[in-house]
Coordinates of C-alpha atoms (C1' of nucleotides) in Angstrom, one line a residue:
Chain A
M1 CA -29.5 8.1 -2.3
L2 CA -27.0 8.2 0.4
S3 CA -29.2 6.2 2.7
S4 CA -29.8 3.6 0.1
L5 CA -26.2 3.4 -0.2
L6 CA -25.8 2.9 3.4
T7 CA -28.5 0.4 3.5
D8 CA -26.7 -1.5 1.0
N9 CA -23.7 -1.3 2.9
R10 CA -25.3 -2.7 5.9
N11 CA -26.2 -5.7 3.8
L12 CA -22.8 -5.9 2.5
E13 CA -21.5 -9.3 2.1
L14 CA -18.9 -11.2 0.6
I15 CA -19.3 -13.0 -2.5
V16 CA -16.7 -15.6 -2.9
V17 CA -16.0 -17.4 -6.0
T18 CA -13.7 -20.2 -6.0
V19 CA -12.0 -21.5 -9.0
K20 CA -9.4 -24.2 -9.5
K21 CA -7.0 -22.7 -11.9
P22 CA -5.5 -19.4 -12.4
F23 CA -6.6 -19.2 -15.9
D24 CA -10.1 -19.9 -14.9
A25 CA -9.8 -17.1 -12.5
L26 CA -8.7 -14.7 -15.2
S27 CA -11.5 -15.9 -17.4
I28 CA -14.1 -15.2 -14.8
L29 CA -12.6 -11.9 -14.0
R30 CA -12.9 -11.0 -17.6
L31 CA -16.3 -12.3 -17.8
K32 CA -17.5 -10.6 -14.7
K33 CA -15.5 -7.5 -15.1
G34 CA -16.2 -5.1 -12.3
L35 CA -17.8 -7.6 -10.1
F36 CA -14.8 -8.5 -8.2
D37 CA -12.8 -6.4 -5.9
L38 CA -10.1 -8.6 -4.6
V39 CA -8.3 -11.7 -5.6
V40 CA -7.0 -14.2 -3.2
S41 CA -4.6 -16.6 -4.7
D42 CA -2.4 -19.3 -3.7
L43 CA 1.2 -18.7 -4.5
H44 CA 1.9 -22.1 -5.8
M45 CA -0.3 -23.2 -8.6
P46 CA 0.2 -25.3 -11.6
E47 CA 0.0 -23.2 -14.7
M48 CA 0.8 -19.9 -13.2
N49 CA 2.0 -19.0 -9.9
G50 CA 0.5 -16.5 -7.6
M51 CA 2.9 -13.7 -8.5
E52 CA 2.4 -14.1 -12.1
L53 CA -1.3 -14.1 -11.6
Q54 CA -1.0 -11.0 -9.5
K55 CA 0.9 -9.3 -12.3
Q56 CA -1.7 -10.3 -14.7
V57 CA -4.6 -9.3 -12.5
E58 CA -3.0 -6.0 -11.7
E59 CA -2.4 -5.2 -15.3
E60 CA -5.7 -6.3 -16.6
F61 CA -8.1 -5.5 -13.8
K62 CA -6.2 -3.3 -11.4
L63 CA -7.3 -5.4 -8.6
P64 CA -5.4 -6.2 -5.5
V65 CA -4.2 -9.7 -5.0
I66 CA -3.6 -11.4 -1.8
I67 CA -1.2 -14.2 -2.0
M68 CA -1.4 -17.1 0.3
S69 CA 1.0 -19.8 0.8
S70 CA 2.3 -22.2 3.4
D71 CA 5.7 -21.0 2.5
E72 CA 6.9 -19.0 5.4
S73 CA 10.2 -18.0 4.1
K74 CA 10.9 -14.3 4.3
N75 CA 12.3 -14.5 0.9
V76 CA 9.2 -15.7 -0.7
I77 CA 7.1 -13.4 1.3
S78 CA 9.0 -10.3 0.6
R79 CA 9.3 -11.2 -3.0
S80 CA 5.5 -11.5 -3.2
L81 CA 5.0 -8.3 -1.6
E82 CA 7.5 -6.5 -3.6
G83 CA 6.0 -8.0 -6.6
G84 CA 2.8 -6.2 -5.8
A85 CA 0.8 -8.5 -3.7
A86 CA -1.5 -6.7 -1.3
F87 CA -1.0 -9.1 1.4
Y88 CA 0.8 -12.3 2.0
I89 CA -0.9 -14.8 4.2
V90 CA 0.9 -17.7 5.5
K91 CA -1.3 -20.7 5.5
P92 CA -3.2 -21.9 7.2
A93 CA -4.6 -18.5 7.6
N94 CA -5.5 -17.4 11.0
K95 CA -8.1 -15.1 12.3
V96 CA -6.0 -12.1 12.1
D97 CA -5.1 -12.7 8.6
L98 CA -8.7 -13.0 7.7
K99 CA -9.5 -10.0 9.5
N100 CA -7.0 -8.2 7.5
V101 CA -8.4 -9.6 4.4
W102 CA -11.7 -8.4 5.4
H103 CA -10.6 -5.1 6.3
Y104 CA -8.6 -4.7 3.3
A105 CA -11.5 -5.8 1.1
V106 CA -13.8 -3.4 2.8
A107 CA -11.3 -0.6 2.6
I108 CA -10.8 -0.9 -1.1
K109 CA -14.4 -1.3 -1.8
T110 CA -16.3 1.5 -0.3
G111 CA -19.7 1.5 -1.8
N112 CA -20.8 -1.5 -3.4
S113 CA -21.2 -4.9 -2.2
L114 CA -18.0 -6.6 -1.7
S115 CA -16.9 -9.5 -3.6
I116 CA -14.0 -11.6 -2.9
K117 CA -12.8 -13.8 -5.5
E118 CA -10.8 -16.6 -4.3
I119 CA -8.7 -18.4 -6.6
E120 CA -7.6 -21.8 -5.6
G121 CA -4.9 -23.7 -7.0
S122 CA -6.0 -27.1 -7.9
R123 CA -3.1 -28.6 -6.3
E124 CA -4.1 -27.7 -2.8
P125 CA -7.7 -27.1 -2.6
S126 CA -7.7 -28.0 1.0
Y127 CA -5.8 -25.0 2.1
S128 CA -8.2 -22.7 0.6
S129 CA -11.0 -24.6 2.0
T130 CA -9.5 -24.0 5.3
L131 CA -9.3 -20.4 4.7
V132 CA -12.8 -20.1 3.6
E133 CA -14.1 -22.2 6.4
R134 CA -12.4 -20.1 8.9
L135 CA -13.5 -17.1 7.2
S136 CA -17.0 -17.9 7.6
L137 CA -16.9 -19.5 10.9
E138 CA -14.7 -17.5 12.9
D139 CA -14.5 -14.0 12.0
V140 CA -15.4 -11.6 9.6
N141 CA -18.9 -11.0 8.5
S142 CA -20.1 -13.2 5.9
A143 CA -17.8 -15.0 3.8
T144 CA -18.1 -18.3 2.3
S145 CA -16.9 -20.4 -0.3
I146 CA -19.4 -21.3 -2.8
N147 CA -18.7 -23.8 -5.3
D148 CA -20.3 -27.0 -6.2
E149 CA -18.4 -29.1 -3.8
K150 CA -18.3 -27.2 -0.7
R151 CA -20.6 -25.0 1.2
Y152 CA -19.6 -23.7 4.5
R153 CA -22.1 -22.3 6.7
K154 CA -22.1 -20.6 9.8
N155 CA -24.1 -22.2 12.5
G156 CA -25.5 -18.8 12.9
R157 CA -28.9 -17.8 14.0
K158 CA -29.1 -15.8 10.9
E159 CA -30.0 -17.4 7.8
E160 CA -29.2 -16.4 4.4
R161 CA -29.5 -12.9 3.4
K162 CA -30.2 -11.4 0.2
S163 CA -27.3 -11.2 -2.1
T164 CA -26.7 -7.8 -3.4
K165 CA -25.3 -9.0 -6.6
D166 CA -26.6 -11.8 -8.5
D167 CA -24.4 -14.3 -9.9
Q168 CA -25.5 -17.7 -10.8
E169 CA -22.7 -19.4 -9.1
V170 CA -22.3 -17.0 -6.4
D171 CA -24.3 -17.3 -3.3
S172 CA -24.4 -15.3 -0.3
Q173 CA -23.8 -16.5 3.1
P174 CA -25.4 -16.0 6.4
A175 CA -23.7 -13.4 8.3
S176 CA -21.9 -14.7 11.3
K177 CA -21.0 -11.5 12.9
K178 CA -21.7 -8.0 11.9
P179 CA -18.8 -5.8 12.6
K180 CA -19.6 -3.2 15.0
V181 CA -19.2 0.4 14.3
V182 CA -16.5 1.8 16.4
W183 CA -17.2 5.2 17.6
T184 CA -13.9 6.7 17.4
N185 CA -13.5 10.1 18.8
S186 CA -13.3 11.6 15.5
L187 CA -16.5 9.9 14.5
H188 CA -18.0 11.0 17.7
N189 CA -16.8 14.5 17.2
R190 CA -18.4 14.5 13.9
F191 CA -21.5 13.3 15.5
L192 CA -21.4 16.2 17.8
L193 CA -20.8 18.6 15.0
A194 CA -23.8 17.3 13.4
L195 CA -25.8 17.6 16.5
N196 CA -24.6 21.1 16.9
H197 CA -25.4 21.9 13.4
I198 CA -28.9 20.5 13.5
G199 CA -29.7 21.4 17.0
L200 CA -30.2 19.0 19.7
D201 CA -33.9 19.2 19.7
K202 CA -34.1 18.4 16.1
A203 CA -31.4 15.9 15.9
V204 CA -32.8 12.6 15.0
P205 CA -30.9 9.8 13.6
K206 CA -31.8 10.4 10.0
R207 CA -30.8 13.9 10.0
I208 CA -27.7 13.2 11.9
L209 CA -26.9 10.7 9.4
E210 CA -27.3 13.1 6.6
C211 CA -25.3 15.7 8.3
M212 CA -22.5 13.4 9.3
S213 CA -22.2 12.0 5.8
V214 CA -20.1 9.2 6.9
R215 CA -20.3 6.4 4.5
G216 CA -21.0 3.1 6.0
L217 CA -22.7 4.5 9.0
S218 CA -26.3 3.6 9.2
R219 CA -29.2 5.3 10.8
E220 CA -29.4 2.5 13.3
N221 CA -25.8 3.1 14.2
I222 CA -26.6 6.6 14.9
A223 CA -29.7 5.9 16.7
S224 CA -27.9 3.7 19.0
H225 CA -25.2 6.2 19.6
L226 CA -27.7 8.9 20.0
Q227 CA -29.5 6.9 22.6
K228 CA -26.4 6.5 24.5
Y229 CA -25.6 10.1 24.1
R230 CA -29.0 11.1 25.4
I231 CA -28.6 8.9 28.4
F232 CA -25.5 10.6 29.0
L233 CA -27.0 14.0 28.7
K234 CA -29.7 13.1 31.0
K235 CA -27.3 12.0 33.6
V236 CA -25.5 15.2 33.3
A237 CA -28.6 17.2 33.6
E238 CA -29.9 15.3 36.5
R239 CA -26.7 15.2 38.4
G240 CA -25.3 18.6 38.1
G241 CA -22.1 17.6 39.6
C242 CA -20.4 15.0 41.6
S243 CA -20.9 14.1 45.1
S244 CA -18.1 14.4 47.4
K245 CA -18.2 10.9 48.3
N246 CA -16.1 10.1 45.5
L247 CA -13.5 12.3 46.6
S248 CA -13.2 10.7 49.9
G249 CA -13.5 7.2 49.1
R250 CA -10.1 5.9 48.9
D251 CA -6.7 6.1 50.4
D252 CA -4.9 4.6 47.6
L253 CA -5.9 5.5 44.2
R254 CA -3.3 3.6 42.6
T255 CA -5.2 0.5 42.4
N256 CA -8.0 2.2 40.7
F257 CA -5.9 4.6 39.0
A258 CA -5.5 3.6 35.5
P259 CA -7.8 0.9 34.7
S260 CA -10.8 2.6 34.0
Q261 CA -11.2 4.0 30.6
P262 CA -11.9 7.6 31.4
F263 CA -8.6 7.9 32.9
M264 CA -7.1 7.2 29.7
M265 CA -7.7 10.6 28.6
F266 CA -5.4 11.9 31.1
K267 CA -2.9 9.3 30.3
N268 CA -3.1 10.3 26.8
V269 CA -2.4 13.8 27.6
Q270 CA 0.6 12.8 29.4
Q271 CA 1.6 10.5 26.7
E272 CA 1.0 13.0 24.0
Y273 CA 3.0 15.6 25.6
S274 CA 5.7 13.6 26.9
Q275 CA 6.2 11.5 24.0
R276 CA 4.8 13.0 21.1
V277 CA 5.8 16.5 21.1
T278 CA 7.1 16.5 17.6
R279 CA 3.9 17.8 16.4
A280 CA 2.1 20.7 17.9
S281 CA -1.1 19.0 17.9
I282 CA -2.5 21.2 20.5
Q283 CA -4.3 24.0 18.9
P284 CA -4.8 26.9 21.0
G285 CA -8.3 27.2 22.0
L286 CA -8.8 30.5 20.7
G287 CA -8.5 31.9 17.3
G288 CA -6.7 34.9 16.4
N289 CA -5.7 37.1 19.1
T290 CA -8.6 36.7 21.1
I291 CA -8.6 35.3 24.5
P292 CA -11.2 33.9 26.6
A293 CA -13.1 36.5 28.2
L294 CA -13.3 35.8 31.8
G295 CA -14.8 37.8 34.3
G296 CA -12.7 40.4 35.6
S297 CA -10.7 38.7 38.1
S298 CA -13.5 36.6 39.4
F299 CA -13.7 33.0 38.9
R300 CA -17.3 33.0 39.4
N301 CA -18.0 34.9 36.4
L302 CA -16.6 32.2 34.4
H303 CA -18.8 29.7 35.9
S304 CA -22.0 31.5 36.0
P305 CA -22.2 34.6 34.2
N306 CA -25.6 35.3 35.6
Q307 CA -25.2 34.2 39.0
Q308 CA -22.8 34.2 41.7
A309 CA -21.2 30.9 42.0
P310 CA -21.3 29.2 45.3
S311 CA -18.2 29.7 47.0
N312 CA -17.6 26.1 47.2
N313 CA -17.9 25.3 43.7
S314 CA -14.3 25.4 43.0
I315 CA -12.2 22.5 43.4
L316 CA -9.4 24.8 44.0
Q317 CA -10.8 25.9 47.2
S318 CA -11.3 22.7 48.8
P319 CA -10.1 19.8 46.9
Y320 CA -10.5 17.4 49.7
G321 CA -13.6 18.6 51.1
Q322 CA -17.2 18.6 50.2
S323 CA -16.7 20.7 47.2
R324 CA -18.3 19.7 44.1
L325 CA -15.8 19.9 41.6
F326 CA -17.7 21.1 38.8
G327 CA -20.9 20.6 40.3
N328 CA -22.1 24.0 40.5
A329 CA -20.0 25.2 37.8
N330 CA -22.7 25.6 35.4
S331 CA -24.9 27.3 37.8
A332 CA -26.5 28.9 34.9
N333 CA -28.7 26.1 35.1
Q334 CA -31.0 26.9 32.3
A335 CA -29.6 25.6 29.2
N336 CA -30.2 28.8 27.4
Q337 CA -28.2 30.6 30.0
I338 CA -25.2 28.7 29.6
R339 CA -22.7 30.8 28.0
S340 CA -19.4 30.4 26.8
G341 CA -16.9 32.9 27.8
L342 CA -14.6 31.9 25.2
E343 CA -15.3 34.4 22.7
S344 CA -13.7 37.6 23.1
N345 CA -12.6 40.5 21.2
Y346 CA -10.0 41.4 23.7
S347 CA -6.5 41.0 23.2
I348 CA -4.0 39.5 25.3
G349 CA -3.1 41.7 28.1
E350 CA -6.1 43.7 27.7
N351 CA -8.4 44.1 30.5
M352 CA -11.6 42.5 29.9
P353 CA -15.0 43.1 31.2
S354 CA -16.6 40.6 33.3
Y355 CA -17.2 38.4 30.5
G356 CA -16.8 39.1 27.0
G357 CA -18.2 36.4 25.0
V358 CA -21.8 35.7 25.4
I359 CA -22.6 32.7 23.5
P360 CA -25.7 31.1 24.4
N361 CA -25.4 27.5 23.8
G362 CA -28.6 26.3 25.2
L363 CA -29.5 22.8 24.3
T364 CA -32.7 21.2 24.9
H365 CA -33.9 17.8 24.8
G366 CA -37.5 17.9 24.2
T367 CA -38.8 20.5 26.5
R368 CA -36.1 19.9 28.9
P369 CA -33.2 22.1 28.9
M370 CA -30.1 20.1 28.5
Q371 CA -27.3 21.4 30.4
M372 CA -24.3 21.2 28.4
Y373 CA -21.2 21.1 30.2
H374 CA -18.5 23.4 29.2
P375 CA -15.5 22.2 31.0
Q376 CA -13.4 24.6 29.2
N377 CA -15.3 27.3 30.8
Q378 CA -14.8 26.0 34.1
A379 CA -11.6 24.6 33.8
R380 CA -9.8 27.1 31.9
S381 CA -10.2 30.1 33.8
Y382 CA -6.6 30.7 33.8
L383 CA -6.8 33.5 31.5
Q384 CA -7.7 36.6 33.2
N385 CA -6.6 39.7 34.5
F386 CA -3.6 40.1 32.6
G387 CA -2.1 43.2 33.9
S388 CA 0.7 45.2 32.6
P389 CA 3.1 43.7 32.5
P390 CA 1.1 40.7 32.0
L391 CA 1.3 38.2 34.7
I392 CA 2.6 34.9 34.0
N393 CA 1.9 31.5 35.3
R394 CA -1.6 31.6 34.9
F395 CA -2.5 28.5 33.4
G396 CA -2.6 25.0 34.2
A397 CA -4.7 23.9 36.9
V398 CA -8.4 23.9 36.8
G399 CA -10.0 27.1 37.2
I400 CA -7.2 28.6 39.0
Q401 CA -6.8 32.2 39.0
A402 CA -3.5 33.5 39.7
T403 CA -3.4 37.0 40.9
N404 CA 0.3 37.4 40.7
Y405 CA 3.3 35.4 40.4
G406 CA 3.5 34.4 43.9
S407 CA 0.0 33.9 44.8
G408 CA -0.7 32.4 41.5
V409 CA 1.7 29.7 42.4
G410 CA 0.1 29.5 45.7
D411 CA -3.3 29.2 44.3
I412 CA -2.4 26.6 42.0
G413 CA -0.4 25.1 44.7
I414 CA -3.5 23.9 46.3
I415 CA -3.2 21.3 43.9
N416 CA 0.5 21.1 43.9
N417 CA 0.8 21.2 47.5
S418 CA -1.6 18.5 48.0
L419 CA 0.3 15.5 48.9
N420 CA 2.8 15.2 46.4
T421 CA 3.5 11.6 46.1
N422 CA 3.8 12.1 42.5
N423 CA 4.5 15.1 40.6
N424 CA 5.2 15.0 37.0
Y425 CA 6.2 18.0 35.1
V426 CA 6.3 18.1 31.5
G427 CA 7.1 21.2 29.7
I428 CA 5.9 22.1 26.4
R429 CA 6.7 25.2 24.6
V430 CA 4.5 26.7 22.1
T431 CA 4.9 29.7 20.0
T432 CA 2.5 32.4 20.1
D433 CA 0.6 31.0 17.3
G434 CA 0.4 27.8 19.0
R435 CA 3.1 25.9 17.3
L436 CA 5.0 23.6 19.4
I437 CA 8.6 24.3 19.4
G438 CA 9.9 21.9 21.8
S439 CA 9.4 20.2 25.0
G440 CA 10.7 21.3 28.2
Q441 CA 12.1 19.4 30.9
M442 CA 10.4 16.6 32.4
Q443 CA 10.7 15.5 35.9
L444 CA 9.2 12.4 37.1
N445 CA 8.6 11.3 40.6
T446 CA 9.9 14.1 42.3
N447 CA 8.6 15.2 45.6
E448 CA 9.5 18.6 45.0
L449 CA 6.7 21.0 45.0
S450 CA 6.5 22.9 42.0
N451 CA 4.2 25.4 40.7
G452 CA 4.3 23.4 37.6
F453 CA 4.1 26.5 35.6
S454 CA 6.4 28.3 33.5
D455 CA 7.6 31.6 34.2
G456 CA 9.0 31.9 30.8
G457 CA 12.1 30.2 31.6
H458 CA 11.0 27.1 33.3
P459 CA 8.7 25.2 31.2
C460 CA 7.3 22.9 33.7
L461 CA 4.0 22.8 32.4
M462 CA 2.4 19.7 33.4
N463 CA 1.7 19.0 36.8
W464 CA 0.2 16.1 38.3
A465 CA -0.3 16.0 41.9
R466 CA -1.9 13.3 43.8
N467 CA -3.4 13.0 47.0
G468 CA -5.3 10.4 48.7
N469 CA -8.5 11.3 47.1
M470 CA -7.9 12.8 43.9
N471 CA -5.6 13.4 41.2
V472 CA -5.2 16.5 39.5
A473 CA -3.5 17.1 36.3
S474 CA -2.8 20.2 34.6
I475 CA -1.0 21.1 31.5
G476 CA -0.2 24.4 30.3
F477 CA 1.8 25.9 27.6
N478 CA 4.5 28.3 27.6
I479 CA 4.3 30.6 24.8
A480 CA 7.8 31.1 24.2
S481 CA 8.0 34.3 22.5
E482 CA 6.0 36.1 25.0
N483 CA 6.5 36.7 28.5
Y484 CA 3.3 35.5 29.6
V485 CA 1.9 32.3 29.1
A486 CA -1.0 30.3 28.3
R487 CA -2.8 32.8 26.5
R488 CA -3.9 30.6 24.0
G489 CA -3.1 27.2 25.0
S490 CA -3.6 25.4 28.1
F491 CA -4.9 22.2 29.2
S492 CA -6.9 22.1 32.2
A493 CA -7.0 19.5 34.7
G494 CA -8.1 16.0 35.1
F495 CA -9.4 14.6 38.3
E496 CA -9.8 11.3 39.4
G497 CA -11.5 10.2 42.4
A498 CA -11.8 6.6 43.2
N499 CA -13.0 5.2 40.0
Q500 CA -13.9 8.3 38.4
F501 CA -12.1 10.8 36.6
F502 CA -12.3 14.2 35.4
P503 CA -10.7 14.2 32.1
P504 CA -8.5 17.0 31.2
T505 CA -10.2 19.4 29.1
P506 CA -9.0 19.5 25.6
F507 CA -9.5 22.5 23.6
T508 CA -12.8 22.4 22.3
S509 CA -14.9 25.3 21.6
V510 CA -14.2 28.4 19.9
Y511 CA -16.2 30.7 18.1
H512 CA -16.3 32.8 15.3
G513 CA -16.4 36.4 15.4
N514 CA -20.0 36.5 14.8
S515 CA -22.3 35.0 17.2
T516 CA -22.8 31.6 15.6
P517 CA -22.4 29.3 18.5
M518 CA -20.1 26.7 17.4
L519 CA -19.6 25.2 20.7
L520 CA -20.0 21.6 20.8
P521 CA -21.2 19.8 23.8
P522 CA -18.0 19.2 25.5
P523 CA -17.1 16.5 27.8
P524 CA -18.9 16.6 31.0
P525 CA -17.5 13.8 32.9
Q526 CA -18.1 15.3 36.2
H527 CA -21.0 13.0 36.9
Q528 CA -18.7 10.2 37.2
L529 CA -17.6 11.4 40.4
G530 CA -20.9 10.8 41.8
L531 CA -21.2 7.3 40.7
G532 CA -19.0 5.5 43.0
N533 CA -17.8 2.1 42.2
G534 CA -21.0 0.7 41.3
G535 CA -21.7 3.4 38.9
Q536 CA -21.6 3.1 35.3
N537 CA -18.5 4.0 33.6
D538 CA -19.8 6.8 31.6
F539 CA -18.3 8.1 28.6
V540 CA -17.2 11.4 27.8
F541 CA -19.1 13.0 25.1
G542 CA -17.3 15.9 24.1
L543 CA -14.7 16.6 21.6
M544 CA -11.6 15.1 22.6
N545 CA -8.4 13.9 21.5
N546 CA -7.1 10.7 22.8
S547 CA -4.9 9.8 20.2
P548 CA -1.4 10.7 19.7
P549 CA -0.8 12.8 16.7
I550 CA 0.2 11.1 13.7
L551 CA 3.7 11.7 13.2
G552 CA 5.6 11.8 10.1
G553 CA 7.8 9.0 9.0
N554 CA 5.4 6.2 9.2
S555 CA 4.0 6.6 5.8
N556 CA 5.2 3.3 4.6
Q557 CA 3.1 1.5 7.0
Q558 CA 0.1 0.0 5.8
P559 CA -2.8 1.7 7.4
Q560 CA -5.1 -0.5 9.2
I561 CA -8.7 -0.2 9.3
G562 CA -9.5 2.1 12.0
E563 CA -6.3 3.8 11.8
G564 CA -5.3 6.6 9.7
E565 CA -8.5 8.2 9.8
P566 CA -8.3 11.7 8.9
N567 CA -8.5 14.1 11.6
V568 CA -11.3 16.4 11.3
S569 CA -9.4 19.5 11.4
D570 CA -7.2 18.3 8.7
M571 CA -10.1 17.7 6.6
L572 CA -11.6 20.9 7.4
L573 CA -8.6 23.0 6.9
E574 CA -7.8 21.6 3.7
P575 CA -10.9 20.6 2.0
T576 CA -10.3 18.2 -0.7
N577 CA -12.1 16.6 -3.5
N578 CA -11.1 13.4 -2.1
P579 CA -12.3 13.6 1.3
P580 CA -10.7 11.0 3.5
A581 CA -12.9 8.3 4.5
Y582 CA -13.7 7.0 7.8
Q583 CA -13.1 3.4 7.7
L584 CA -15.8 1.6 9.4
P585 CA -15.9 -2.0 9.6
Q586 CA -18.8 -2.5 7.4
G587 CA -18.0 -0.1 4.9
V588 CA -15.7 2.7 4.2
A589 CA -16.9 6.1 5.0
Q590 CA -16.7 9.0 2.8
M591 CA -17.7 12.5 3.6
S592 CA -20.1 13.8 1.2
T593 CA -20.7 17.0 3.1
P594 CA -17.4 18.6 3.8
L595 CA -17.3 19.7 7.3
H596 CA -15.7 22.9 6.4
E597 CA -19.1 24.0 5.2
L598 CA -20.2 23.7 8.7
L599 CA -17.3 25.1 10.5
T600 CA -15.2 28.2 10.6
P601 CA -11.5 28.4 10.5
D602 CA -11.3 29.6 14.0
F603 CA -13.3 26.8 15.1
L604 CA -11.2 24.4 13.4
N605 CA -8.1 25.9 14.7
S606 CA -9.4 25.3 18.1
L607 CA -10.1 21.7 17.5
H608 CA -7.7 19.0 17.8
I609 CA -9.7 16.2 16.6
D610 CA -7.6 13.6 15.2
D611 CA -8.5 10.8 17.2
N612 CA -8.9 7.5 15.5
T613 CA -8.8 5.6 18.6
P614 CA -12.0 4.1 19.7
R615 CA -13.5 6.1 22.3
N616 CA -12.5 5.2 25.8
E617 CA -9.7 3.3 24.6
Q618 CA -6.2 4.1 25.1
P619 CA -4.3 4.7 22.0
S620 CA -1.4 2.6 21.5
S621 CA 1.8 4.3 22.1
Q622 CA 4.2 4.7 19.4
A623 CA 7.3 2.7 19.7
Chain B
dG1 C1' -37.8 7.5 16.1
dT2 C1' -37.3 5.4 20.6
dC3 C1' -36.8 2.2 23.9
dA4 C1' -35.6 -2.1 25.9
dT5 C1' -32.7 -5.6 25.5
dA6 C1' -29.9 -9.0 23.1
dA7 C1' -25.4 -9.6 21.3
dT8 C1' -20.8 -8.8 21.5
dA9 C1' -16.5 -6.8 22.9
dT10 C1' -13.2 -5.6 26.4
Chain C
dC1 C1' -16.6 -12.7 34.8
dA2 C1' -18.5 -8.1 34.8
dT3 C1' -19.1 -4.1 32.5
dA4 C1' -19.5 -1.3 28.4
dT5 C1' -20.7 -0.7 23.8
dT6 C1' -23.3 -1.5 19.8
dA7 C1' -27.1 -3.9 17.2
dT8 C1' -31.6 -5.1 16.9
dG9 C1' -36.5 -5.8 17.2
dA10 C1' -40.8 -4.1 18.9

DNA sequence: GTCATAATAT
DNA sequence: CATATTATGA
């Protein structure tokens, strides 16, 4: 059923009926009650103006009305909008307007085929014609004006498609462009959840589709994404790490610094924490009072529970050298040996065994083990060896283990000490349960070396050091009410070498008390380091959060398609009967399988998935 | 269901 | 203009 629905959605098209007079419009609306979803009307019309029509339509059919007019005066516009018009379009309508119309139409109509009724004042038919023509020619899917006089047709390679609704005077139009599905991070996260749920080996488009339950998403869409994802996995599996060449390529990263998409992640982190700290969007990676169980005091345990990690597998040890940043990190090469150390029953401050959580998370692709990358494992080894009193300053940089205050700083200082052409510090304070209670000081462009870590009083938590070959970012959190930090929250580092980038590791995985592995395949961007300039700019296929948290106070803004998607954790934490919908271009999504059925609270807590931003795209910053 | 590749977007 | 992403057809 769902699939048929989706199928229908894919064939969704606009059915446009044009009439000359408002009353005709009303007549047809009455006649074809339920067929229409949207009315587009001129403002100025003979018998009844657009606003009156809108009122009538609203009252009688509860349909949104878009008013168009060449009248640009603010007065008129605002009056129309206040009067209840869904949109006001100044004629001649431009591409953006039409896009909005389309989006709006799609948004309000989520399942069935979409109909747009265009009502045309007889006075100025040409305007509407213009609209319709552009609609069909330029932009949105298929939209056309069908009446006896005019027929606009896209020069498309596609010929007519079947109309989903029959109506004598309604015809369907060739599609000019099919809107692409945008794989936002949240959507992708959902995809990952589905994969995780199904199991990678059994994950095929159809099943994924079912599991994802995103309305508007087709099997093909998923197949395509899956294909990409598999390619990605393959690369990861083949190239366990990055070659050092990336690390040594350039003297000046600045030129290559920001442009590539992956880097965005880091920028987002910065952005988020420097600008958007009003909401504690970071959820500690661990639920309850558990902490990641890292091996004793040994970094290597983290990386490879079963093996001794090569001594050079830590970026911390030789950031400039031949080290492979994460390359050997998962030296538990067999997929089924990959374990997450994130589950732990140990409390903060408690000594832990070499590794507490043994969560196999093996993934396979066919017969081949897929090595999933668990950056949080490698990157977040900051939590260990909390003595008594607990040591502080143990978070932040990738995989750094601080043994004590001083040396901890020193260790971390490998990063910090590395040429500091740029150090940014951003402080964020978080309560023990992860709530953000304020931001700390921020220092920009200082050459001062800093440990970048809080000792409880100095919340310099984010540290971004740069050297000729790489950039390292780290973010940590100060848990204000405790004397030690970063128990639960920390961001790890991002690296960029030449064109490549190690994204910071968002909190991703967390498990449940029981052994159900909930770990999602997190972002393994390390392969990028091996690619060099000619390499493909790969995507990060893990849970991530690129988008700024949605802050309060903007509720009066009309959500755009693609915005305002629910974040997964929100959905999960508060299951609702009205699950928020993903709004995909060709249809509006609706979750039919609540994710909370798949997930556990702890897991959810660990996730910060609210990203509505298209993957690999930088979210727009909030003004 | 997958793969290669065309189409489209950035 | 090149690259990346998504759609599509075999």
